[in-house]
Amino acid sequence: MTASFHQPVDAAEVPRFAGHSTFMRLPAVSSAAGLDIALVGIPWDGGTTNRAGARHGPREVRNQSSLIRRVHHVSGVEPFSIANVADVGDVSVNPIDLMDGLRRIEDGIAAIVSAGALPLSVGGDHLTTLPVLRAVAKSRPVGMVHFDAHTDTNDSYFGGNKYTHGTPFRRAIEEGLLDPKRMVQIGIRGSIYDTTDHDWAKSQGIRIIYMEEFVERGAVDVMAEARAIVGDGATYVTFDIDSIDPSMAPGTGTPEIGGFSTREAQQLVRLLAGVDIVGADVVEVAPPFDLAGMTALAGANILFELLCVMAPCVQRKREK
């Protein structure tokens, strides 16, 4: 362990219900300077088209993340010993002006990127990923591994509005932030508006793995394909909590039955080991619709799983 790396509060010394609420009980810092990975909240759901509430996600995920310990029990990764990680707070948001909200989120993430840290964020609805990508992929398009019930590649809603949580990845491709041929979406399911809903995404080269295919093939086979699609290049990972079945994650804006179990979700993220992840997020945790904090708890654990595949990536680059 590097002595200068931030460490979480030890729950054997200070009980989990005491002290400040931060992601994984890490120190709260004012900037990403000196960090390898910056945990950051995006408390904004200005792109939500139905059940709002994901603006409250970061606060409750922080609370539930007090249950996280230091070491991953399967991989043995000790992320806080091989990467400098801290909670940099929440980006500035504007809950009543969508376009200004997007600009503020981009500026907040750009500050993290310019400091040399990788952003690992908690939203917020899925539109928050668009301004994050504007900061992370400013110099080149990135690949993406996308876990979700929905493709989020629709064109517009409500009379031509181009910016909702159902459109971020269409906008990101149009803006040259994502390389669609290095993009895979896993867990897609549920009813759609029209038989042509996914045609545009497929025409761009996006690989859509529907839930039915995932069930038939299994996580190991699906993730081997996902890793082959993104290859060795810079890759962003986005995890919509509604990819998990609502029996296990009811607190989300657009629940779809027939999703991943929490165990399958953990396995999927673990199988990202070795991918060059340049940023990641967990989105759409909506505490007002949750039961006993179970969705936020799932979000906190997926956040830890992402951290445990990102930290070794940081370590490998440091040792080159």
Tab-separated table of C-alpha atoms in Angstrom:
chain	number	residue	atom	x	y	z
A	1	MET	CA	0.000	0.000	0.000
A	2	THR	CA	1.287	3.464	-0.878
A	3	ALA	CA	1.307	5.530	2.295
A	4	SER	CA	-0.045	8.618	0.521
A	5	PHE	CA	-3.147	6.873	-0.815
A	6	HIS	CA	-6.471	7.733	0.783
A	7	GLN	CA	-8.031	5.011	2.927
A	8	PRO	CA	-11.634	4.385	3.964
A	9	VAL	CA	-12.723	4.627	7.573
A	10	ASP	CA	-12.364	1.213	9.226
A	11	ALA	CA	-15.783	-0.103	10.253
A	12	ALA	CA	-14.117	-2.143	12.986
A	13	GLU	CA	-13.023	1.141	14.551
A	14	VAL	CA	-15.886	3.522	13.705
A	15	PRO	CA	-19.360	2.009	13.190
A	16	ARG	CA	-20.923	2.364	9.764
A	17	PHE	CA	-23.794	4.502	11.039
A	18	ALA	CA	-21.410	7.126	12.408
A	19	GLY	CA	-19.305	9.811	10.759
A	20	HIS	CA	-19.636	11.581	7.433
A	21	SER	CA	-21.461	9.909	4.548
A	22	THR	CA	-19.046	9.562	1.618
A	23	PHE	CA	-18.606	6.985	-1.092
A	24	MET	CA	-17.155	3.884	0.617
A	25	ARG	CA	-16.275	6.012	3.682
A	26	LEU	CA	-13.340	7.536	1.820
A	27	PRO	CA	-12.099	11.059	2.576
A	28	ALA	CA	-14.037	13.923	1.024
A	29	VAL	CA	-11.667	16.117	-0.977
A	30	SER	CA	-12.184	19.395	-2.775
A	31	SER	CA	-10.575	18.450	-6.089
A	32	ALA	CA	-9.284	15.461	-8.051
A	33	ALA	CA	-5.678	16.674	-7.890
A	34	GLY	CA	-3.414	13.761	-6.988
A	35	LEU	CA	-6.138	11.153	-7.426
A	36	ASP	CA	-6.122	8.173	-9.763
A	37	ILE	CA	-9.886	7.641	-9.557
A	38	ALA	CA	-12.402	10.269	-8.461
A	39	LEU	CA	-15.723	9.110	-7.060
A	40	VAL	CA	-18.251	11.806	-7.921
A	41	GLY	CA	-21.987	12.324	-7.622
A	42	ILE	CA	-24.241	13.743	-10.329
A	43	PRO	CA	-27.508	14.547	-8.518
A	44	TRP	CA	-29.515	15.496	-11.584
A	45	ASP	CA	-32.463	13.916	-13.396
A	46	GLY	CA	-33.392	16.640	-15.851
A	47	GLY	CA	-33.638	14.097	-18.668
A	48	THR	CA	-36.208	11.863	-16.986
A	49	THR	CA	-39.353	11.208	-19.029
A	50	ASN	CA	-41.485	9.468	-16.394
A	51	ARG	CA	-40.627	8.767	-12.742
A	52	ALA	CA	-38.201	11.380	-11.457
A	53	GLY	CA	-36.053	10.749	-8.386
A	54	ALA	CA	-32.593	9.745	-9.612
A	55	ARG	CA	-31.333	13.168	-8.516
A	56	HIS	CA	-31.330	11.658	-5.016
A	57	GLY	CA	-29.251	8.652	-6.093
A	58	PRO	CA	-25.747	9.822	-5.150
A	59	ARG	CA	-26.690	10.657	-1.568
A	60	GLU	CA	-28.307	7.284	-0.888
A	61	VAL	CA	-25.595	5.295	-2.682
A	62	ARG	CA	-23.096	7.044	-0.435
A	63	ASN	CA	-25.117	5.928	2.568
A	64	GLN	CA	-25.369	2.299	1.456
A	65	SER	CA	-21.710	2.197	0.431
A	66	SER	CA	-20.765	2.322	4.117
A	67	LEU	CA	-21.182	-1.467	3.927
A	68	ILE	CA	-18.265	-1.814	1.502
A	69	ARG	CA	-15.006	-3.189	2.907
A	70	ARG	CA	-11.454	-2.928	1.578
A	71	VAL	CA	-10.861	-6.165	-0.334
A	72	HIS	CA	-12.751	-7.876	-3.162
A	73	HIS	CA	-13.458	-11.384	-1.908
A	74	VAL	CA	-13.127	-13.080	-5.329
A	75	SER	CA	-10.336	-11.262	-7.157
A	76	GLY	CA	-8.405	-10.310	-4.026
A	77	VAL	CA	-8.070	-6.771	-5.389
A	78	GLU	CA	-7.428	-4.130	-2.726
A	79	PRO	CA	-8.360	-1.033	-4.740
A	80	PHE	CA	-7.421	1.519	-2.070
A	81	SER	CA	-3.907	0.053	-1.881
A	82	ILE	CA	-3.133	0.231	-5.610
A	83	ALA	CA	-4.931	3.433	-6.626
A	84	ASN	CA	-5.493	6.775	-4.953
A	85	VAL	CA	-9.257	7.150	-4.637
A	86	ALA	CA	-11.434	9.710	-2.872
A	87	ASP	CA	-14.888	11.279	-2.936
A	88	VAL	CA	-14.753	14.645	-4.711
A	89	GLY	CA	-18.366	15.473	-3.886
A	90	ASP	CA	-21.067	16.338	-6.388
A	91	VAL	CA	-20.750	18.267	-9.619
A	92	SER	CA	-22.685	21.513	-9.843
A	93	VAL	CA	-26.173	21.009	-11.280
A	94	ASN	CA	-29.128	23.101	-12.381
A	95	PRO	CA	-32.420	21.278	-11.743
A	96	ILE	CA	-34.554	23.718	-13.759
A	97	ASP	CA	-32.456	24.333	-16.893
A	98	LEU	CA	-31.614	21.232	-18.903
A	99	MET	CA	-28.963	22.706	-21.194
A	100	ASP	CA	-27.211	24.567	-18.386
A	101	GLY	CA	-27.352	21.373	-16.337
A	102	LEU	CA	-25.562	19.466	-19.096
A	103	ARG	CA	-22.914	22.181	-19.342
A	104	ARG	CA	-22.311	22.181	-15.593
A	105	ILE	CA	-21.896	18.403	-15.504
A	106	GLU	CA	-19.439	18.495	-18.408
A	107	ASP	CA	-17.400	21.222	-16.687
A	108	GLY	CA	-17.309	19.271	-13.429
A	109	ILE	CA	-16.102	16.079	-15.080
A	110	ALA	CA	-13.654	18.006	-17.277
A	111	ALA	CA	-11.997	19.296	-14.105
A	112	ILE	CA	-11.511	15.703	-12.951
A	113	VAL	CA	-10.090	14.612	-16.304
A	114	SER	CA	-7.745	17.609	-16.505
A	115	ALA	CA	-6.424	16.707	-13.052
A	116	GLY	CA	-5.386	13.324	-14.448
A	117	ALA	CA	-8.009	11.233	-12.632
A	118	LEU	CA	-10.546	8.776	-13.991
A	119	PRO	CA	-14.163	9.707	-13.192
A	120	LEU	CA	-16.294	7.029	-11.536
A	121	SER	CA	-19.673	8.685	-11.123
A	122	VAL	CA	-23.068	7.985	-9.623
A	123	GLY	CA	-26.147	9.575	-11.202
A	124	GLY	CA	-28.603	10.840	-11.813
A	125	ASP	CA	-30.543	9.718	-14.871
A	126	HIS	CA	-28.826	8.278	-17.925
A	127	LEU	CA	-28.631	11.588	-19.741
A	128	THR	CA	-25.857	12.468	-17.272
A	129	THR	CA	-23.567	10.115	-19.196
A	130	LEU	CA	-23.632	12.390	-22.258
A	131	PRO	CA	-21.825	15.356	-20.634
A	132	VAL	CA	-19.476	12.937	-18.894
A	133	LEU	CA	-18.535	11.540	-22.305
A	134	ARG	CA	-18.063	15.062	-23.648
A	135	ALA	CA	-15.316	15.478	-21.066
A	136	VAL	CA	-13.820	11.971	-21.174
A	137	ALA	CA	-13.883	11.589	-24.976
A	138	LYS	CA	-13.021	15.149	-25.914
A	139	SER	CA	-9.780	14.167	-27.684
A	140	ARG	CA	-10.960	10.920	-29.337
A	141	PRO	CA	-13.989	8.629	-29.517
A	142	VAL	CA	-14.089	5.804	-26.991
A	143	GLY	CA	-15.648	2.379	-26.958
A	144	MET	CA	-18.424	1.509	-24.551
A	145	VAL	CA	-19.754	-1.425	-22.568
A	146	HIS	CA	-23.341	-0.551	-21.687
A	147	PHE	CA	-25.476	-2.560	-19.240
A	148	ASP	CA	-29.135	-1.567	-19.495
A	149	ALA	CA	-32.700	-2.629	-20.169
A	150	HIS	CA	-32.938	0.091	-22.848
A	151	THR	CA	-30.654	1.115	-25.706
A	152	ASP	CA	-31.052	4.873	-25.041
A	153	THR	CA	-30.485	5.555	-28.740
A	154	ASN	CA	-33.876	7.082	-29.566
A	155	ASP	CA	-33.837	10.332	-31.514
A	156	SER	CA	-36.305	12.600	-29.749
A	157	TYR	CA	-39.263	12.837	-27.392
A	158	PHE	CA	-42.169	15.235	-26.886
A	159	GLY	CA	-42.129	17.294	-30.047
A	160	GLY	CA	-38.478	16.965	-31.033
A	161	ASN	CA	-36.656	17.245	-27.698
A	162	LYS	CA	-33.235	15.725	-28.387
A	163	TYR	CA	-32.013	15.485	-24.796
A	164	THR	CA	-33.675	12.916	-22.529
A	165	HIS	CA	-32.468	9.817	-20.736
A	166	GLY	CA	-33.646	7.848	-23.782
A	167	THR	CA	-31.352	9.656	-26.254
A	168	PRO	CA	-27.822	10.068	-24.796
A	169	PHE	CA	-25.969	7.535	-26.890
A	170	ARG	CA	-27.484	8.667	-30.181
A	171	ARG	CA	-26.247	12.172	-29.360
A	172	ALA	CA	-22.857	10.827	-28.259
A	173	ILE	CA	-22.372	8.985	-31.548
A	174	GLU	CA	-23.487	12.019	-33.548
A	175	GLU	CA	-21.005	14.169	-31.628
A	176	GLY	CA	-18.143	11.739	-32.326
A	177	LEU	CA	-17.726	10.783	-28.664
A	178	LEU	CA	-18.432	7.080	-29.124
A	179	ASP	CA	-17.168	4.658	-31.744
A	180	PRO	CA	-20.345	2.629	-32.374
A	181	LYS	CA	-18.347	-0.266	-33.806
A	182	ARG	CA	-16.649	-0.557	-30.408
A	183	MET	CA	-19.923	-0.415	-28.501
A	184	VAL	CA	-21.903	-3.267	-26.954
A	185	GLN	CA	-25.207	-3.077	-25.081
A	186	ILE	CA	-26.065	-5.967	-22.772
A	187	GLY	CA	-29.372	-6.856	-21.137
A	188	ILE	CA	-31.733	-5.000	-23.485
A	189	ARG	CA	-35.345	-6.073	-23.030
A	190	GLY	CA	-38.940	-4.955	-22.666
A	191	SER	CA	-41.590	-3.547	-24.946
A	192	ILE	CA	-40.645	-0.884	-27.475
A	193	TYR	CA	-42.434	1.984	-29.229
A	194	ASP	CA	-42.056	0.626	-32.757
A	195	THR	CA	-40.522	-2.335	-34.584
A	196	THR	CA	-37.889	0.035	-35.992
A	197	ASP	CA	-36.738	1.399	-32.607
A	198	HIS	CA	-33.360	-0.353	-32.682
A	199	ASP	CA	-32.698	-0.086	-36.425
A	200	TRP	CA	-30.623	3.089	-36.179
A	201	ALA	CA	-28.377	1.661	-33.463
A	202	LYS	CA	-27.792	-1.521	-35.424
A	203	SER	CA	-27.100	0.443	-38.601
A	204	GLN	CA	-24.306	2.277	-36.772
A	205	GLY	CA	-22.646	-1.014	-35.859
A	206	ILE	CA	-23.695	-1.219	-32.217
A	207	ARG	CA	-23.838	-4.801	-30.945
A	208	ILE	CA	-27.079	-5.281	-29.018
A	209	ILE	CA	-27.233	-8.364	-26.805
A	210	TYR	CA	-30.811	-8.830	-25.724
A	211	MET	CA	-31.576	-10.434	-22.389
A	212	GLU	CA	-32.829	-13.585	-24.086
A	213	GLU	CA	-29.443	-14.072	-25.777
A	214	PHE	CA	-27.655	-13.408	-22.500
A	215	VAL	CA	-29.725	-16.094	-20.757
A	216	GLU	CA	-28.944	-18.600	-23.509
A	217	ARG	CA	-25.198	-17.891	-23.646
A	218	GLY	CA	-24.261	-16.920	-20.097
A	219	ALA	CA	-22.057	-14.194	-18.678
A	220	VAL	CA	-18.649	-15.666	-19.512
A	221	ASP	CA	-19.379	-16.097	-23.215
A	222	VAL	CA	-21.150	-12.740	-23.555
A	223	MET	CA	-18.366	-10.824	-21.837
A	224	ALA	CA	-15.702	-12.535	-23.928
A	225	GLU	CA	-17.466	-11.069	-26.955
A	226	ALA	CA	-17.811	-7.682	-25.244
A	227	ARG	CA	-14.082	-7.544	-24.506
A	228	ALA	CA	-13.327	-8.482	-28.127
A	229	ILE	CA	-15.600	-5.687	-29.376
A	230	VAL	CA	-13.950	-2.935	-27.330
A	231	GLY	CA	-10.482	-4.413	-27.811
A	232	ASP	CA	-7.444	-2.691	-26.332
A	233	GLY	CA	-8.704	0.848	-26.837
A	234	ALA	CA	-10.027	3.366	-24.352
A	235	THR	CA	-13.441	2.257	-23.112
A	236	TYR	CA	-16.204	3.784	-21.019
A	237	VAL	CA	-18.485	1.581	-18.901
A	238	THR	CA	-22.019	2.634	-18.030
A	239	PHE	CA	-24.284	0.619	-15.747
A	240	ASP	CA	-27.977	1.487	-15.602
A	241	ILE	CA	-29.409	-0.021	-12.427
A	242	ASP	CA	-32.567	-0.951	-14.355
A	243	SER	CA	-30.534	-3.682	-16.043
A	244	ILE	CA	-31.099	-5.523	-12.745
A	245	ASP	CA	-34.523	-7.085	-12.290
A	246	PRO	CA	-36.920	-4.822	-10.340
A	247	SER	CA	-37.470	-7.624	-7.819
A	248	MET	CA	-33.923	-6.816	-6.690
A	249	ALA	CA	-33.677	-3.154	-7.749
A	250	PRO	CA	-37.136	-1.563	-7.652
A	251	GLY	CA	-35.884	1.972	-7.050
A	252	THR	CA	-35.478	3.164	-10.616
A	253	GLY	CA	-37.386	5.323	-13.057
A	254	THR	CA	-38.137	2.804	-15.815
A	255	PRO	CA	-38.226	-0.714	-14.350
A	256	GLU	CA	-38.372	-3.708	-16.714
A	257	ILE	CA	-39.046	-7.245	-15.486
A	258	GLY	CA	-36.803	-10.112	-16.574
A	259	GLY	CA	-33.475	-8.480	-15.766
A	260	PHE	CA	-30.156	-9.574	-14.319
A	261	SER	CA	-29.938	-10.882	-10.799
A	262	THR	CA	-27.565	-8.933	-8.598
A	263	ARG	CA	-25.213	-11.932	-8.703
A	264	GLU	CA	-25.188	-11.904	-12.506
A	265	ALA	CA	-24.563	-8.154	-12.491
A	266	GLN	CA	-21.543	-8.592	-10.253
A	267	GLN	CA	-20.159	-11.331	-12.487
A	268	LEU	CA	-20.615	-9.235	-15.618
A	269	VAL	CA	-18.628	-6.335	-14.190
A	270	ARG	CA	-15.895	-8.625	-12.859
A	271	LEU	CA	-15.434	-9.975	-16.375
A	272	LEU	CA	-14.359	-6.495	-17.493
A	273	ALA	CA	-10.949	-7.167	-15.951
A	274	GLY	CA	-8.211	-6.135	-18.364
A	275	VAL	CA	-10.283	-3.612	-20.317
A	276	ASP	CA	-8.766	-0.118	-20.614
A	277	ILE	CA	-11.502	1.701	-18.696
A	278	VAL	CA	-11.178	5.493	-18.861
A	279	GLY	CA	-14.339	6.262	-16.920
A	280	ALA	CA	-17.476	4.604	-15.639
A	281	ASP	CA	-20.805	5.287	-14.003
A	282	VAL	CA	-23.791	3.820	-12.186
A	283	VAL	CA	-27.037	5.613	-13.044
A	284	GLU	CA	-30.809	5.672	-12.520
A	285	VAL	CA	-30.853	4.792	-8.804
A	286	ALA	CA	-34.059	6.528	-7.651
A	287	PRO	CA	-34.426	6.304	-3.849
A	288	PRO	CA	-38.040	7.572	-3.737
A	289	PHE	CA	-39.100	4.268	-5.359
A	290	ASP	CA	-36.743	2.034	-3.375
A	291	LEU	CA	-37.498	-0.492	-0.656
A	292	ALA	CA	-35.213	-0.676	2.396
A	293	GLY	CA	-32.392	0.881	0.357
A	294	MET	CA	-31.960	-2.299	-1.683
A	295	THR	CA	-31.480	-0.551	-5.055
A	296	ALA	CA	-28.960	1.892	-3.634
A	297	LEU	CA	-27.193	-1.051	-1.997
A	298	ALA	CA	-26.998	-2.776	-5.389
A	299	GLY	CA	-25.671	0.451	-6.884
A	300	ALA	CA	-23.013	0.778	-4.192
A	301	ASN	CA	-21.826	-2.769	-4.782
A	302	ILE	CA	-21.696	-2.326	-8.559
A	303	LEU	CA	-19.698	0.845	-7.910
A	304	PHE	CA	-17.220	-1.214	-5.896
A	305	GLU	CA	-17.067	-3.876	-8.616
A	306	LEU	CA	-16.231	-1.164	-11.161
A	307	LEU	CA	-13.584	0.275	-8.865
A	308	CYS	CA	-12.007	-3.163	-8.513
A	309	VAL	CA	-11.534	-3.506	-12.291
A	310	MET	CA	-10.443	0.120	-12.756
A	311	ALA	CA	-7.805	0.178	-10.000
A	312	PRO	CA	-5.672	-2.631	-11.512
A	313	CYS	CA	-5.829	-0.782	-14.841
A	314	VAL	CA	-4.406	2.283	-13.120
A	315	GLN	CA	-1.726	0.156	-11.501
A	316	ARG	CA	-0.700	-1.441	-14.811
A	317	LYS	CA	-0.289	1.962	-16.454
A	318	ARG	CA	1.715	3.265	-13.512
A	319	GLU	CA	4.117	0.327	-13.691
A	320	LYS	CA	4.738	0.556	-17.443
